């Protein structure tokens, strides 16, 4: 499946400045207000960091928001070559349980502004306390509302089941009914992770290559975890790119990006606390190894 991943990444480049069986029945949509259980990998819109006042509204109006259902291709048809490849990727990555890559995937379950700052601590060379960067947190949490809206529409439209439903294969998070009943296409984590990676790369362009590589790995962690299909993650990158492209046309978003850029530069250059050495060693082992061939 390298070609599919290359296609997804080429789309981003243009925008940047379970065995086979019959198709299962579609479950009812889960309540949006349900609170996630621990380690249950909730939807991107389910919980919000509240260091002070949480973001109250998205940047984009309903008219400005991209129609992500139209932008994304449908998920693979039953028994198609792409679906067979999705199942093969799920089955082969179950063997990664207990490995460093599995541990990193489990760590990448965390999402939101505070988590994304932790995710890039090794890349940036310093840990960043969310309380010290209110402009960055505001930017990420407000954009997160746009990301959640852009992810919810195709999820509800396609209602694709997650790869672990109907089998007892290992996954890197707790199995919950809420997670099983939520939808898989596109990956919300991959959408959010890639959107944040594009934003971070713009905020700190001198580290853009390393940031985007970490963003790719963050999305692929959903495949390793066994909670998303390969094509869910590829669609998440396209989805995140489309949302960021729309956000870049919004004057408030651009103004907040400028504030966050200044704030983040001061913190990164301020010799803050170093990241956890063991965490960085694990990340480096994954990032320097050949990319997984799903």
PDB file of N, CA and C in Angstrom, residues 8 19 28 39 48 64 77 116 124 134 137 139 145 183 192 223 245 281 294:
ATOM      1  N   UNK A   8      -1.748  10.166  -0.707  1.00  0.00           N
ATOM      2  CA  UNK A   8      -2.218  11.052   0.356  1.00  0.00           C
ATOM      3  C   UNK A   8      -1.210  12.151   0.645  1.00  0.00           C
ATOM      4  N   UNK A  19     -10.799 -10.917   8.920  1.00  0.00           N
ATOM      5  CA  UNK A  19     -10.876 -11.585   7.642  1.00  0.00           C
ATOM      6  C   UNK A  19     -11.988 -10.977   6.797  1.00  0.00           C
ATOM      7  N   UNK A  28     -26.288   2.226  14.731  1.00  0.00           N
ATOM      8  CA  UNK A  28     -26.869   3.549  14.959  1.00  0.00           C
ATOM      9  C   UNK A  28     -25.783   4.502  15.401  1.00  0.00           C
ATOM     10  N   UNK A  39      -8.659   5.598  28.127  1.00  0.00           N
ATOM     11  CA  UNK A  39      -7.933   4.946  27.052  1.00  0.00           C
ATOM     12  C   UNK A  39      -8.870   4.470  25.946  1.00  0.00           C
ATOM     13  N   UNK A  48     -12.331  18.532  25.487  1.00  0.00           N
ATOM     14  CA  UNK A  48     -11.566  19.730  25.161  1.00  0.00           C
ATOM     15  C   UNK A  48     -10.764  20.180  26.370  1.00  0.00           C
ATOM     16  N   UNK A  64     -18.320  28.755   5.036  1.00  0.00           N
ATOM     17  CA  UNK A  64     -16.883  28.717   4.739  1.00  0.00           C
ATOM     18  C   UNK A  64     -16.281  27.327   4.913  1.00  0.00           C
ATOM     19  N   UNK A  77     -14.955  -0.323  -1.389  1.00  0.00           N
ATOM     20  CA  UNK A  77     -16.109  -1.210  -1.494  1.00  0.00           C
ATOM     21  C   UNK A  77     -15.767  -2.592  -0.948  1.00  0.00           C
ATOM     22  N   UNK A 116      -0.751  17.531  21.819  1.00  0.00           N
ATOM     23  CA  UNK A 116       0.053  17.772  20.622  1.00  0.00           C
ATOM     24  C   UNK A 116       1.364  18.451  20.985  1.00  0.00           C
ATOM     25  N   UNK A 124      10.925  19.359  19.032  1.00  0.00           N
ATOM     26  CA  UNK A 124      11.261  20.733  19.369  1.00  0.00           C
ATOM     27  C   UNK A 124      12.435  20.833  20.341  1.00  0.00           C
ATOM     28  N   UNK A 134      -0.730  30.352  25.966  1.00  0.00           N
ATOM     29  CA  UNK A 134      -2.177  30.463  25.802  1.00  0.00           C
ATOM     30  C   UNK A 134      -2.610  30.748  24.368  1.00  0.00           C
ATOM     31  N   UNK A 137      -2.537  27.394  22.545  1.00  0.00           N
ATOM     32  CA  UNK A 137      -3.654  26.551  22.984  1.00  0.00           C
ATOM     33  C   UNK A 137      -4.964  27.057  22.385  1.00  0.00           C
ATOM     34  N   UNK A 139      -5.367  28.731  19.628  1.00  0.00           N
ATOM     35  CA  UNK A 139      -5.336  28.420  18.194  1.00  0.00           C
ATOM     36  C   UNK A 139      -5.725  26.975  17.944  1.00  0.00           C
ATOM     37  N   UNK A 145     -12.381  22.672  16.720  1.00  0.00           N
ATOM     38  CA  UNK A 145     -13.817  22.677  16.466  1.00  0.00           C
ATOM     39  C   UNK A 145     -14.106  22.567  14.977  1.00  0.00           C
ATOM     40  N   UNK A 183     -17.643   5.614  14.399  1.00  0.00           N
ATOM     41  CA  UNK A 183     -17.368   5.297  13.001  1.00  0.00           C
ATOM     42  C   UNK A 183     -15.911   5.538  12.638  1.00  0.00           C
ATOM     43  N   UNK A 192      -7.002  15.249  12.755  1.00  0.00           N
ATOM     44  CA  UNK A 192      -6.528  16.243  13.706  1.00  0.00           C
ATOM     45  C   UNK A 192      -5.005  16.284  13.734  1.00  0.00           C
ATOM     46  N   UNK A 223      -3.395   2.854  12.765  1.00  0.00           N
ATOM     47  CA  UNK A 223      -3.377   1.545  12.113  1.00  0.00           C
ATOM     48  C   UNK A 223      -2.714   0.534  13.034  1.00  0.00           C
ATOM     49  N   UNK A 245      -6.438  24.195   4.653  1.00  0.00           N
ATOM     50  CA  UNK A 245      -6.479  25.078   3.487  1.00  0.00           C
ATOM     51  C   UNK A 245      -7.607  26.095   3.628  1.00  0.00           C
ATOM     52  N   UNK A 281      14.033   8.513  22.728  1.00  0.00           N
ATOM     53  CA  UNK A 281      14.740   7.353  22.174  1.00  0.00           C
ATOM     54  C   UNK A 281      13.762   6.442  21.442  1.00  0.00           C
ATOM     55  N   UNK A 294       2.586  -1.220   4.910  1.00  0.00           N
ATOM     56  CA  UNK A 294       1.325  -1.848   5.262  1.00  0.00           C
ATOM     57  C   UNK A 294       0.904  -2.781   4.144  1.00  0.00           C
TER      58      UNK A 294
END
